[in-house]
Amino acid sequence: MTSPQLEQKFTSVITKHQGIIHKVCGMYCHHPEERKDLFQEIISQLWRSFPSFRGDSMVSTWMYRVALNTAISSFRKESKRKDKESINERIFQIPISKPNEDKEEKLKYLYKAIGLLSKVEKAIIMLYLEEHSYEEIAQITGITKTNVGVKINRIKSKLQRILKPMYDELR
């Protein structure tokens, strides 16, 4: 595939599935500037790995894996990182859709509660809420399918404990 064809295919894939990136950024960053930075870092990582994506898994599975790994590792690297790689602006002229503000308002407390979870728990619950199967979650996160089930049950219980006081506060 030639470079312009690769760029066009990449842009098409990212445009179609950018909601995945927005969800990961929203889950791991609370400030708009941090979300923008993480969004760009994820795009950069996706671009680097795109030529080697063979299609053995679904595009969304590949994107989640890259996005989650980038989000989790970016916080560790941030203190060590001195220079950020410049991104070819022509490649990344991707129209960014705005998340639904009403939906975000309704999910405010859920996100707040999810924000209190560990990074791994956040990744698992986000994939679960996206209605990925246990098998897909296992493939994306690199843990066993059985462990996914156990973790999801524990995370649900933890979220219930966290959300109850928040919900009681609304009354």
mmCIF file of C-alpha atoms in Angstrom:
data_model
loop_
_atom_site.group_PDB
_atom_site.id
_atom_site.type_symbol
_atom_site.label_atom_id
_atom_site.label_comp_id
_atom_site.label_asym_id
_atom_site.label_seq_id
_atom_site.Cartn_x
_atom_site.Cartn_y
_atom_site.Cartn_z
ATOM 1 C CA MET A 1 0.000 0.000 0.000
ATOM 2 C CA THR A 2 1.397 3.407 -0.913
ATOM 3 C CA SER A 3 1.783 6.132 1.677
ATOM 4 C CA PRO A 4 -1.245 8.199 0.494
ATOM 5 C CA GLN A 5 -3.400 5.047 0.465
ATOM 6 C CA LEU A 6 -2.213 4.121 3.956
ATOM 7 C CA GLU A 7 -2.924 7.639 5.214
ATOM 8 C CA GLN A 8 -6.387 7.619 3.650
ATOM 9 C CA LYS A 9 -7.251 4.215 5.125
ATOM 10 C CA PHE A 10 -5.925 5.253 8.548
ATOM 11 C CA THR A 11 -7.918 8.496 8.505
ATOM 12 C CA SER A 12 -11.050 6.578 7.541
ATOM 13 C CA VAL A 13 -10.595 4.025 10.351
ATOM 14 C CA ILE A 14 -9.920 6.718 12.956
ATOM 15 C CA THR A 15 -12.845 8.864 11.808
ATOM 16 C CA LYS A 16 -15.205 5.887 12.006
ATOM 17 C CA HIS A 17 -14.009 4.664 15.405
ATOM 18 C CA GLN A 18 -12.868 7.858 17.141
ATOM 19 C CA GLY A 19 -15.511 7.353 19.829
ATOM 20 C CA ILE A 20 -13.227 4.686 21.294
ATOM 21 C CA ILE A 21 -10.456 7.232 21.695
ATOM 22 C CA HIS A 22 -12.825 9.805 23.220
ATOM 23 C CA LYS A 23 -14.043 7.236 25.761
ATOM 24 C CA VAL A 24 -10.542 6.264 26.794
ATOM 25 C CA CYS A 25 -9.477 9.923 27.054
ATOM 26 C CA GLY A 26 -12.581 10.776 29.076
ATOM 27 C CA MET A 27 -11.980 7.857 31.375
ATOM 28 C CA TYR A 28 -8.357 8.687 32.127
ATOM 29 C CA CYS A 29 -8.244 12.501 31.928
ATOM 30 C CA HIS A 30 -10.438 15.001 33.728
ATOM 31 C CA HIS A 31 -9.206 18.235 32.150
ATOM 32 C CA PRO A 32 -9.888 19.165 28.510
ATOM 33 C CA GLU A 33 -6.232 19.941 27.777
ATOM 34 C CA GLU A 34 -5.120 16.585 29.162
ATOM 35 C CA ARG A 35 -7.793 14.854 27.059
ATOM 36 C CA LYS A 36 -6.551 16.648 23.938
ATOM 37 C CA ASP A 37 -2.952 15.658 24.675
ATOM 38 C CA LEU A 38 -3.886 12.044 25.331
ATOM 39 C CA PHE A 39 -6.074 11.979 22.203
ATOM 40 C CA GLN A 40 -3.088 13.103 20.102
ATOM 41 C CA GLU A 41 -0.779 10.603 21.804
ATOM 42 C CA ILE A 42 -3.215 7.766 21.096
ATOM 43 C CA ILE A 43 -3.547 8.865 17.454
ATOM 44 C CA SER A 44 0.238 8.906 17.199
ATOM 45 C CA GLN A 45 0.518 5.389 18.672
ATOM 46 C CA LEU A 46 -2.238 4.109 16.395
ATOM 47 C CA TRP A 47 -0.454 5.593 13.381
ATOM 48 C CA ARG A 48 2.842 3.946 14.369
ATOM 49 C CA SER A 49 1.213 0.543 14.750
ATOM 50 C CA PHE A 50 -1.225 0.817 11.832
ATOM 51 C CA PRO A 51 1.103 -0.598 9.157
ATOM 52 C CA SER A 52 1.627 -3.743 11.243
ATOM 53 C CA PHE A 53 -2.107 -4.249 11.983
ATOM 54 C CA ARG A 54 -2.901 -7.484 10.126
ATOM 55 C CA GLY A 55 -6.599 -7.641 10.849
ATOM 56 C CA ASP A 56 -6.336 -10.742 13.052
ATOM 57 C CA SER A 57 -8.724 -9.011 15.443
ATOM 58 C CA MET A 58 -11.449 -6.449 14.955
ATOM 59 C CA VAL A 59 -10.302 -2.874 14.347
ATOM 60 C CA SER A 60 -12.083 -1.783 17.533
ATOM 61 C CA THR A 61 -10.224 -4.416 19.577
ATOM 62 C CA TRP A 62 -6.896 -3.230 18.191
ATOM 63 C CA MET A 63 -7.816 0.412 18.842
ATOM 64 C CA TYR A 64 -8.917 -0.276 22.426
ATOM 65 C CA ARG A 65 -5.719 -2.167 23.137
ATOM 66 C CA VAL A 66 -3.504 0.615 21.763
ATOM 67 C CA ALA A 67 -5.587 3.383 23.379
ATOM 68 C CA LEU A 68 -5.698 1.755 26.805
ATOM 69 C CA ASN A 69 -2.010 0.866 26.779
ATOM 70 C CA THR A 70 -1.188 4.419 25.726
ATOM 71 C CA ALA A 71 -3.412 5.947 28.430
ATOM 72 C CA ILE A 72 -2.006 3.751 31.162
ATOM 73 C CA SER A 73 1.616 4.169 30.148
ATOM 74 C CA SER A 74 1.418 7.880 29.285
ATOM 75 C CA PHE A 75 1.140 8.840 32.940
ATOM 76 C CA ARG A 76 4.266 6.875 33.769
ATOM 77 C CA LYS A 77 6.176 8.369 30.854
ATOM 78 C CA GLU A 78 5.003 11.947 31.410
ATOM 79 C CA SER A 79 7.514 12.661 34.136
ATOM 80 C CA LYS A 80 10.345 11.193 32.067
ATOM 81 C CA ARG A 81 9.338 12.667 28.724
ATOM 82 C CA LYS A 82 11.241 15.783 27.759
ATOM 83 C CA ASP A 83 10.507 16.082 24.059
ATOM 84 C CA LYS A 84 7.266 15.242 22.349
ATOM 85 C CA GLU A 85 7.368 13.942 18.812
ATOM 86 C CA SER A 86 5.878 16.356 16.306
ATOM 87 C CA ILE A 87 2.984 14.967 14.318
ATOM 88 C CA ASN A 88 2.537 15.480 10.617
ATOM 89 C CA GLU A 89 -0.596 17.649 10.642
ATOM 90 C CA ARG A 90 -1.592 16.611 7.114
ATOM 91 C CA ILE A 91 -1.966 12.983 8.190
ATOM 92 C CA PHE A 92 -4.105 13.769 11.206
ATOM 93 C CA GLN A 93 -6.708 16.104 9.765
ATOM 94 C CA ILE A 94 -9.469 14.041 11.301
ATOM 95 C CA PRO A 95 -12.792 15.691 12.016
ATOM 96 C CA ILE A 96 -13.387 15.369 15.750
ATOM 97 C CA SER A 97 -16.994 14.976 16.741
ATOM 98 C CA LYS A 98 -18.106 16.546 20.019
ATOM 99 C CA PRO A 99 -19.346 14.104 22.645
ATOM 100 C CA ASN A 100 -23.061 14.380 23.432
ATOM 101 C CA GLU A 101 -23.228 16.943 26.265
ATOM 102 C CA ASP A 102 -26.542 15.627 27.648
ATOM 103 C CA LYS A 103 -25.175 12.118 27.830
ATOM 104 C CA GLU A 104 -22.015 13.372 29.527
ATOM 105 C CA GLU A 105 -24.079 15.162 32.158
ATOM 106 C CA LYS A 106 -26.037 11.981 32.894
ATOM 107 C CA LEU A 107 -22.844 9.961 33.143
ATOM 108 C CA LYS A 108 -21.099 12.493 35.386
ATOM 109 C CA TYR A 109 -21.516 10.491 38.580
ATOM 110 C CA LEU A 110 -20.675 7.203 36.916
ATOM 111 C CA TYR A 111 -17.458 8.677 35.500
ATOM 112 C CA LYS A 112 -16.659 10.177 38.878
ATOM 113 C CA ALA A 113 -17.046 6.754 40.476
ATOM 114 C CA ILE A 114 -15.090 5.053 37.704
ATOM 115 C CA GLY A 115 -12.372 7.657 38.216
ATOM 116 C CA LEU A 116 -11.810 6.223 41.688
ATOM 117 C CA LEU A 117 -11.011 2.777 40.263
ATOM 118 C CA SER A 118 -7.530 1.508 39.448
ATOM 119 C CA LYS A 119 -6.304 1.891 35.871
ATOM 120 C CA VAL A 120 -6.916 -1.784 35.094
ATOM 121 C CA GLU A 121 -10.397 -1.679 36.655
ATOM 122 C CA LYS A 122 -11.209 1.410 34.556
ATOM 123 C CA ALA A 123 -10.158 -0.373 31.379
ATOM 124 C CA ILE A 124 -12.195 -3.467 32.164
ATOM 125 C CA ILE A 125 -15.381 -1.631 33.168
ATOM 126 C CA MET A 126 -15.179 0.667 30.165
ATOM 127 C CA LEU A 127 -14.981 -2.308 27.819
ATOM 128 C CA TYR A 128 -17.807 -3.999 29.710
ATOM 129 C CA LEU A 129 -19.997 -0.905 29.416
ATOM 130 C CA GLU A 130 -19.232 -0.898 25.692
ATOM 131 C CA GLU A 131 -20.813 -4.370 25.644
ATOM 132 C CA HIS A 132 -17.661 -6.235 24.692
ATOM 133 C CA SER A 133 -17.771 -9.943 25.426
ATOM 134 C CA TYR A 134 -15.646 -11.384 28.211
ATOM 135 C CA GLU A 135 -13.524 -13.000 25.495
ATOM 136 C CA GLU A 136 -12.932 -9.648 23.769
ATOM 137 C CA ILE A 137 -12.104 -7.977 27.090
ATOM 138 C CA ALA A 138 -9.653 -10.776 27.844
ATOM 139 C CA GLN A 139 -8.032 -10.346 24.438
ATOM 140 C CA ILE A 140 -7.725 -6.564 24.820
ATOM 141 C CA THR A 141 -6.465 -6.562 28.409
ATOM 142 C CA GLY A 142 -4.356 -9.699 28.260
ATOM 143 C CA ILE A 143 -6.029 -11.468 31.193
ATOM 144 C CA THR A 144 -7.993 -14.709 31.133
ATOM 145 C CA LYS A 145 -11.694 -14.819 30.349
ATOM 146 C CA THR A 146 -12.395 -16.281 33.800
ATOM 147 C CA ASN A 147 -10.434 -13.504 35.479
ATOM 148 C CA VAL A 148 -12.429 -10.948 33.461
ATOM 149 C CA GLY A 149 -15.662 -12.311 34.948
ATOM 150 C CA VAL A 150 -14.297 -12.223 38.480
ATOM 151 C CA LYS A 151 -12.953 -8.689 38.056
ATOM 152 C CA ILE A 152 -16.206 -7.396 36.542
ATOM 153 C CA ASN A 153 -18.232 -8.718 39.483
ATOM 154 C CA ARG A 154 -15.811 -7.134 41.962
ATOM 155 C CA ILE A 155 -15.812 -3.845 40.041
ATOM 156 C CA LYS A 156 -19.630 -3.755 39.963
ATOM 157 C CA SER A 157 -19.739 -4.232 43.731
ATOM 158 C CA LYS A 158 -17.106 -1.567 44.227
ATOM 159 C CA LEU A 159 -18.996 0.889 41.997
ATOM 160 C CA GLN A 160 -22.226 0.236 43.895
ATOM 161 C CA ARG A 161 -20.458 1.083 47.158
ATOM 162 C CA ILE A 162 -18.993 4.235 45.627
ATOM 163 C CA LEU A 163 -22.204 5.382 43.903
ATOM 164 C CA LYS A 164 -24.582 4.873 46.822
ATOM 165 C CA PRO A 165 -23.344 7.922 48.785
ATOM 166 C CA MET A 166 -23.244 9.992 45.593
ATOM 167 C CA TYR A 167 -26.799 8.994 44.744
ATOM 168 C CA ASP A 168 -27.975 9.637 48.314
ATOM 169 C CA GLU A 169 -26.394 13.086 48.050
ATOM 170 C CA LEU A 170 -28.663 13.914 45.077
ATOM 171 C CA ARG A 171 -31.825 13.282 47.098
#
